[in-house]
């Protein structure tokens, strides 16, 4: 299984995982961690390491963080190991739901490019969709 770690500055990651669990039921291989602004780099590294250690991930770790370039993102980058620990910045609910259904079957090497593409494809400007909207 590929372990998934949702990293956020506040409770966004935990709340999104809670929503995914409400939709799907039991989800395995996920952990969340808050890396609060103003925390020391050492404290953030320890918190992230604890989250990674919680997961029984024999096929690697995928870290998801909300935005590229922040101090928290740079902390996540320190954990990168090609083929073992990867990082994607910018995640959405569609990605989490999909990850919960494939993290046991798809190896990290294939999962990373797949879920990046999947996340991009599941962002839409609704008014530009030409499909009829059925109400009621």
PDB file of C-alpha atoms in Angstrom:
ATOM      1  CA  UNK A   1       0.000   0.000   0.000  1.00  0.00           C
ATOM      2  CA  UNK A   2       1.111   3.552  -0.717  1.00  0.00           C
ATOM      3  CA  UNK A   3       0.637   5.729   2.355  1.00  0.00           C
ATOM      4  CA  UNK A   4      -0.909   9.155   1.912  1.00  0.00           C
ATOM      5  CA  UNK A   5      -0.039  12.048   4.243  1.00  0.00           C
ATOM      6  CA  UNK A   6      -2.197  15.172   4.014  1.00  0.00           C
ATOM      7  CA  UNK A   7      -0.322  18.207   5.243  1.00  0.00           C
ATOM      8  CA  UNK A   8      -1.955  21.554   5.949  1.00  0.00           C
ATOM      9  CA  UNK A   9      -1.364  24.675   8.021  1.00  0.00           C
ATOM     10  CA  UNK A  10      -4.612  24.262   9.924  1.00  0.00           C
ATOM     11  CA  UNK A  11      -7.349  21.611   9.958  1.00  0.00           C
ATOM     12  CA  UNK A  12      -8.043  21.585   6.206  1.00  0.00           C
ATOM     13  CA  UNK A  13      -6.357  18.233   5.591  1.00  0.00           C
ATOM     14  CA  UNK A  14      -8.110  16.550   8.525  1.00  0.00           C
ATOM     15  CA  UNK A  15     -11.482  17.977   7.516  1.00  0.00           C
ATOM     16  CA  UNK A  16     -11.064  16.864   3.908  1.00  0.00           C
ATOM     17  CA  UNK A  17     -10.134  13.362   5.069  1.00  0.00           C
ATOM     18  CA  UNK A  18     -13.190  13.355   7.335  1.00  0.00           C
ATOM     19  CA  UNK A  19     -15.370  14.211   4.330  1.00  0.00           C
ATOM     20  CA  UNK A  20     -13.765  11.482   2.218  1.00  0.00           C
ATOM     21  CA  UNK A  21     -14.432   8.978   5.020  1.00  0.00           C
ATOM     22  CA  UNK A  22     -18.054  10.085   5.167  1.00  0.00           C
ATOM     23  CA  UNK A  23     -18.353   9.440   1.431  1.00  0.00           C
ATOM     24  CA  UNK A  24     -16.458   6.150   1.302  1.00  0.00           C
ATOM     25  CA  UNK A  25     -16.502   4.672   4.770  1.00  0.00           C
ATOM     26  CA  UNK A  26     -13.277   3.224   6.113  1.00  0.00           C
ATOM     27  CA  UNK A  27     -10.127   4.537   4.437  1.00  0.00           C
ATOM     28  CA  UNK A  28      -6.754   2.926   5.102  1.00  0.00           C
ATOM     29  CA  UNK A  29      -3.256   4.247   4.702  1.00  0.00           C
ATOM     30  CA  UNK A  30      -3.985   7.939   5.291  1.00  0.00           C
ATOM     31  CA  UNK A  31      -2.664  10.306   7.951  1.00  0.00           C
ATOM     32  CA  UNK A  32      -2.972  14.040   8.461  1.00  0.00           C
ATOM     33  CA  UNK A  33      -0.640  16.539  10.061  1.00  0.00           C
ATOM     34  CA  UNK A  34      -0.816  20.266  10.759  1.00  0.00           C
ATOM     35  CA  UNK A  35       2.358  22.262  10.245  1.00  0.00           C
ATOM     36  CA  UNK A  36       1.372  25.536  11.834  1.00  0.00           C
ATOM     37  CA  UNK A  37       2.854  28.819  10.654  1.00  0.00           C
ATOM     38  CA  UNK A  38       5.443  30.076  13.107  1.00  0.00           C
ATOM     39  CA  UNK A  39       6.439  26.594  14.283  1.00  0.00           C
ATOM     40  CA  UNK A  40      10.130  25.827  14.216  1.00  0.00           C
ATOM     41  CA  UNK A  41      11.511  23.758  11.359  1.00  0.00           C
ATOM     42  CA  UNK A  42      12.535  21.065  13.841  1.00  0.00           C
ATOM     43  CA  UNK A  43       9.019  20.873  15.276  1.00  0.00           C
ATOM     44  CA  UNK A  44       7.471  20.646  11.799  1.00  0.00           C
ATOM     45  CA  UNK A  45       9.909  17.898  10.748  1.00  0.00           C
ATOM     46  CA  UNK A  46       9.103  15.877  13.875  1.00  0.00           C
ATOM     47  CA  UNK A  47       5.354  16.245  13.329  1.00  0.00           C
ATOM     48  CA  UNK A  48       5.643  15.144   9.704  1.00  0.00           C
ATOM     49  CA  UNK A  49       7.859  12.191  10.646  1.00  0.00           C
ATOM     50  CA  UNK A  50       5.278  11.065  13.252  1.00  0.00           C
ATOM     51  CA  UNK A  51       2.523  11.202  10.618  1.00  0.00           C
ATOM     52  CA  UNK A  52       4.610   9.166   8.178  1.00  0.00           C
ATOM     53  CA  UNK A  53       5.412   6.618  10.889  1.00  0.00           C
ATOM     54  CA  UNK A  54       1.689   6.090  11.623  1.00  0.00           C
ATOM     55  CA  UNK A  55       1.107   4.616   8.187  1.00  0.00           C
ATOM     56  CA  UNK A  56       1.793   1.005   7.291  1.00  0.00           C
ATOM     57  CA  UNK A  57       3.112   1.849   3.833  1.00  0.00           C
ATOM     58  CA  UNK A  58       5.261  -0.846   2.336  1.00  0.00           C
ATOM     59  CA  UNK A  59       5.106   0.688  -1.157  1.00  0.00           C
ATOM     60  CA  UNK A  60       6.073   4.284  -0.436  1.00  0.00           C
ATOM     61  CA  UNK A  61       4.601   7.537   0.814  1.00  0.00           C
ATOM     62  CA  UNK A  62       2.827  10.297  -1.073  1.00  0.00           C
ATOM     63  CA  UNK A  63       2.738  13.622   0.753  1.00  0.00           C
ATOM     64  CA  UNK A  64       0.035  16.059  -0.319  1.00  0.00           C
ATOM     65  CA  UNK A  65       0.443  19.706   0.645  1.00  0.00           C
ATOM     66  CA  UNK A  66      -1.876  22.554  -0.247  1.00  0.00           C
ATOM     67  CA  UNK A  67       0.487  25.114  -1.821  1.00  0.00           C
ATOM     68  CA  UNK A  68       3.976  25.138  -3.294  1.00  0.00           C
ATOM     69  CA  UNK A  69       6.743  27.321  -1.916  1.00  0.00           C
ATOM     70  CA  UNK A  70       5.824  27.888   1.719  1.00  0.00           C
ATOM     71  CA  UNK A  71       8.026  27.031   4.688  1.00  0.00           C
ATOM     72  CA  UNK A  72       5.790  24.024   5.365  1.00  0.00           C
ATOM     73  CA  UNK A  73       6.182  22.862   1.766  1.00  0.00           C
ATOM     74  CA  UNK A  74       9.936  23.177   2.073  1.00  0.00           C
ATOM     75  CA  UNK A  75       9.783  21.031   5.217  1.00  0.00           C
ATOM     76  CA  UNK A  76       7.919  18.375   3.215  1.00  0.00           C
ATOM     77  CA  UNK A  77      10.527  18.578   0.451  1.00  0.00           C
ATOM     78  CA  UNK A  78      13.218  17.478   2.903  1.00  0.00           C
ATOM     79  CA  UNK A  79      11.516  14.071   3.121  1.00  0.00           C
ATOM     80  CA  UNK A  80      11.611  13.388  -0.619  1.00  0.00           C
ATOM     81  CA  UNK A  81      13.275  10.171  -1.757  1.00  0.00           C
ATOM     82  CA  UNK A  82      12.684   9.356  -5.419  1.00  0.00           C
ATOM     83  CA  UNK A  83      10.624   6.199  -5.659  1.00  0.00           C
ATOM     84  CA  UNK A  84       9.974   6.069  -1.902  1.00  0.00           C
ATOM     85  CA  UNK A  85       8.576   9.451  -0.792  1.00  0.00           C
ATOM     86  CA  UNK A  86       6.992  11.877  -3.251  1.00  0.00           C
ATOM     87  CA  UNK A  87       5.262  15.258  -2.835  1.00  0.00           C
ATOM     88  CA  UNK A  88       2.370  16.780  -4.756  1.00  0.00           C
ATOM     89  CA  UNK A  89       1.310  20.323  -3.974  1.00  0.00           C
ATOM     90  CA  UNK A  90      -2.269  21.396  -4.473  1.00  0.00           C
ATOM     91  CA  UNK A  91      -4.820  18.700  -3.725  1.00  0.00           C
ATOM     92  CA  UNK A  92      -8.589  18.444  -3.964  1.00  0.00           C
ATOM     93  CA  UNK A  93     -11.418  16.197  -2.820  1.00  0.00           C
ATOM     94  CA  UNK A  94     -11.579  14.308  -6.110  1.00  0.00           C
ATOM     95  CA  UNK A  95      -7.934  13.335  -5.643  1.00  0.00           C
ATOM     96  CA  UNK A  96      -8.500  12.130  -2.084  1.00  0.00           C
ATOM     97  CA  UNK A  97     -11.490   9.997  -3.016  1.00  0.00           C
ATOM     98  CA  UNK A  98      -9.603   8.460  -5.928  1.00  0.00           C
ATOM     99  CA  UNK A  99      -6.475   7.878  -3.845  1.00  0.00           C
ATOM    100  CA  UNK A 100      -8.553   6.054  -1.239  1.00  0.00           C
ATOM    101  CA  UNK A 101      -9.676   3.597  -3.905  1.00  0.00           C
ATOM    102  CA  UNK A 102      -6.300   2.987  -5.588  1.00  0.00           C
ATOM    103  CA  UNK A 103      -3.550   3.412  -2.974  1.00  0.00           C
ATOM    104  CA  UNK A 104      -3.596  -0.338  -2.241  1.00  0.00           C
ATOM    105  CA  UNK A 105      -3.247  -1.425  -5.858  1.00  0.00           C
ATOM    106  CA  UNK A 106      -1.127   1.112  -7.740  1.00  0.00           C
ATOM    107  CA  UNK A 107       2.620   1.469  -7.115  1.00  0.00           C
ATOM    108  CA  UNK A 108       3.953   4.891  -6.162  1.00  0.00           C
ATOM    109  CA  UNK A 109       5.803   5.294  -9.476  1.00  0.00           C
ATOM    110  CA  UNK A 110       2.497   5.081 -11.400  1.00  0.00           C
ATOM    111  CA  UNK A 111       0.305   6.662  -8.719  1.00  0.00           C
ATOM    112  CA  UNK A 112       2.085  10.030  -8.661  1.00  0.00           C
ATOM    113  CA  UNK A 113       1.664  11.028 -12.329  1.00  0.00           C
ATOM    114  CA  UNK A 114      -1.799   9.456 -12.444  1.00  0.00           C
ATOM    115  CA  UNK A 115      -3.161  11.373  -9.446  1.00  0.00           C
ATOM    116  CA  UNK A 116      -1.562  14.655 -10.547  1.00  0.00           C
ATOM    117  CA  UNK A 117      -3.346  14.377 -13.897  1.00  0.00           C
ATOM    118  CA  UNK A 118      -6.566  13.203 -12.238  1.00  0.00           C
ATOM    119  CA  UNK A 119      -6.591  16.210  -9.907  1.00  0.00           C
ATOM    120  CA  UNK A 120      -6.137  18.645 -12.783  1.00  0.00           C
ATOM    121  CA  UNK A 121      -8.876  16.977 -14.820  1.00  0.00           C
ATOM    122  CA  UNK A 122     -11.354  17.214 -11.956  1.00  0.00           C
ATOM    123  CA  UNK A 123     -11.246  20.972 -11.638  1.00  0.00           C
ATOM    124  CA  UNK A 124     -13.925  22.613 -13.752  1.00  0.00           C
ATOM    125  CA  UNK A 125     -15.572  25.940 -14.409  1.00  0.00           C
ATOM    126  CA  UNK A 126     -19.155  24.739 -14.143  1.00  0.00           C
ATOM    127  CA  UNK A 127     -20.591  27.500 -16.311  1.00  0.00           C
ATOM    128  CA  UNK A 128     -18.386  26.378 -19.198  1.00  0.00           C
ATOM    129  CA  UNK A 129     -19.743  22.826 -19.133  1.00  0.00           C
ATOM    130  CA  UNK A 130     -22.150  22.262 -21.990  1.00  0.00           C
ATOM    131  CA  UNK A 131     -24.030  19.399 -20.423  1.00  0.00           C
ATOM    132  CA  UNK A 132     -27.623  20.037 -19.338  1.00  0.00           C
ATOM    133  CA  UNK A 133     -28.108  20.556 -15.633  1.00  0.00           C
ATOM    134  CA  UNK A 134     -30.976  18.579 -14.165  1.00  0.00           C
ATOM    135  CA  UNK A 135     -32.611  20.126 -11.122  1.00  0.00           C
ATOM    136  CA  UNK A 136     -35.036  18.457  -8.827  1.00  0.00           C
TER     137      UNK A 136
END
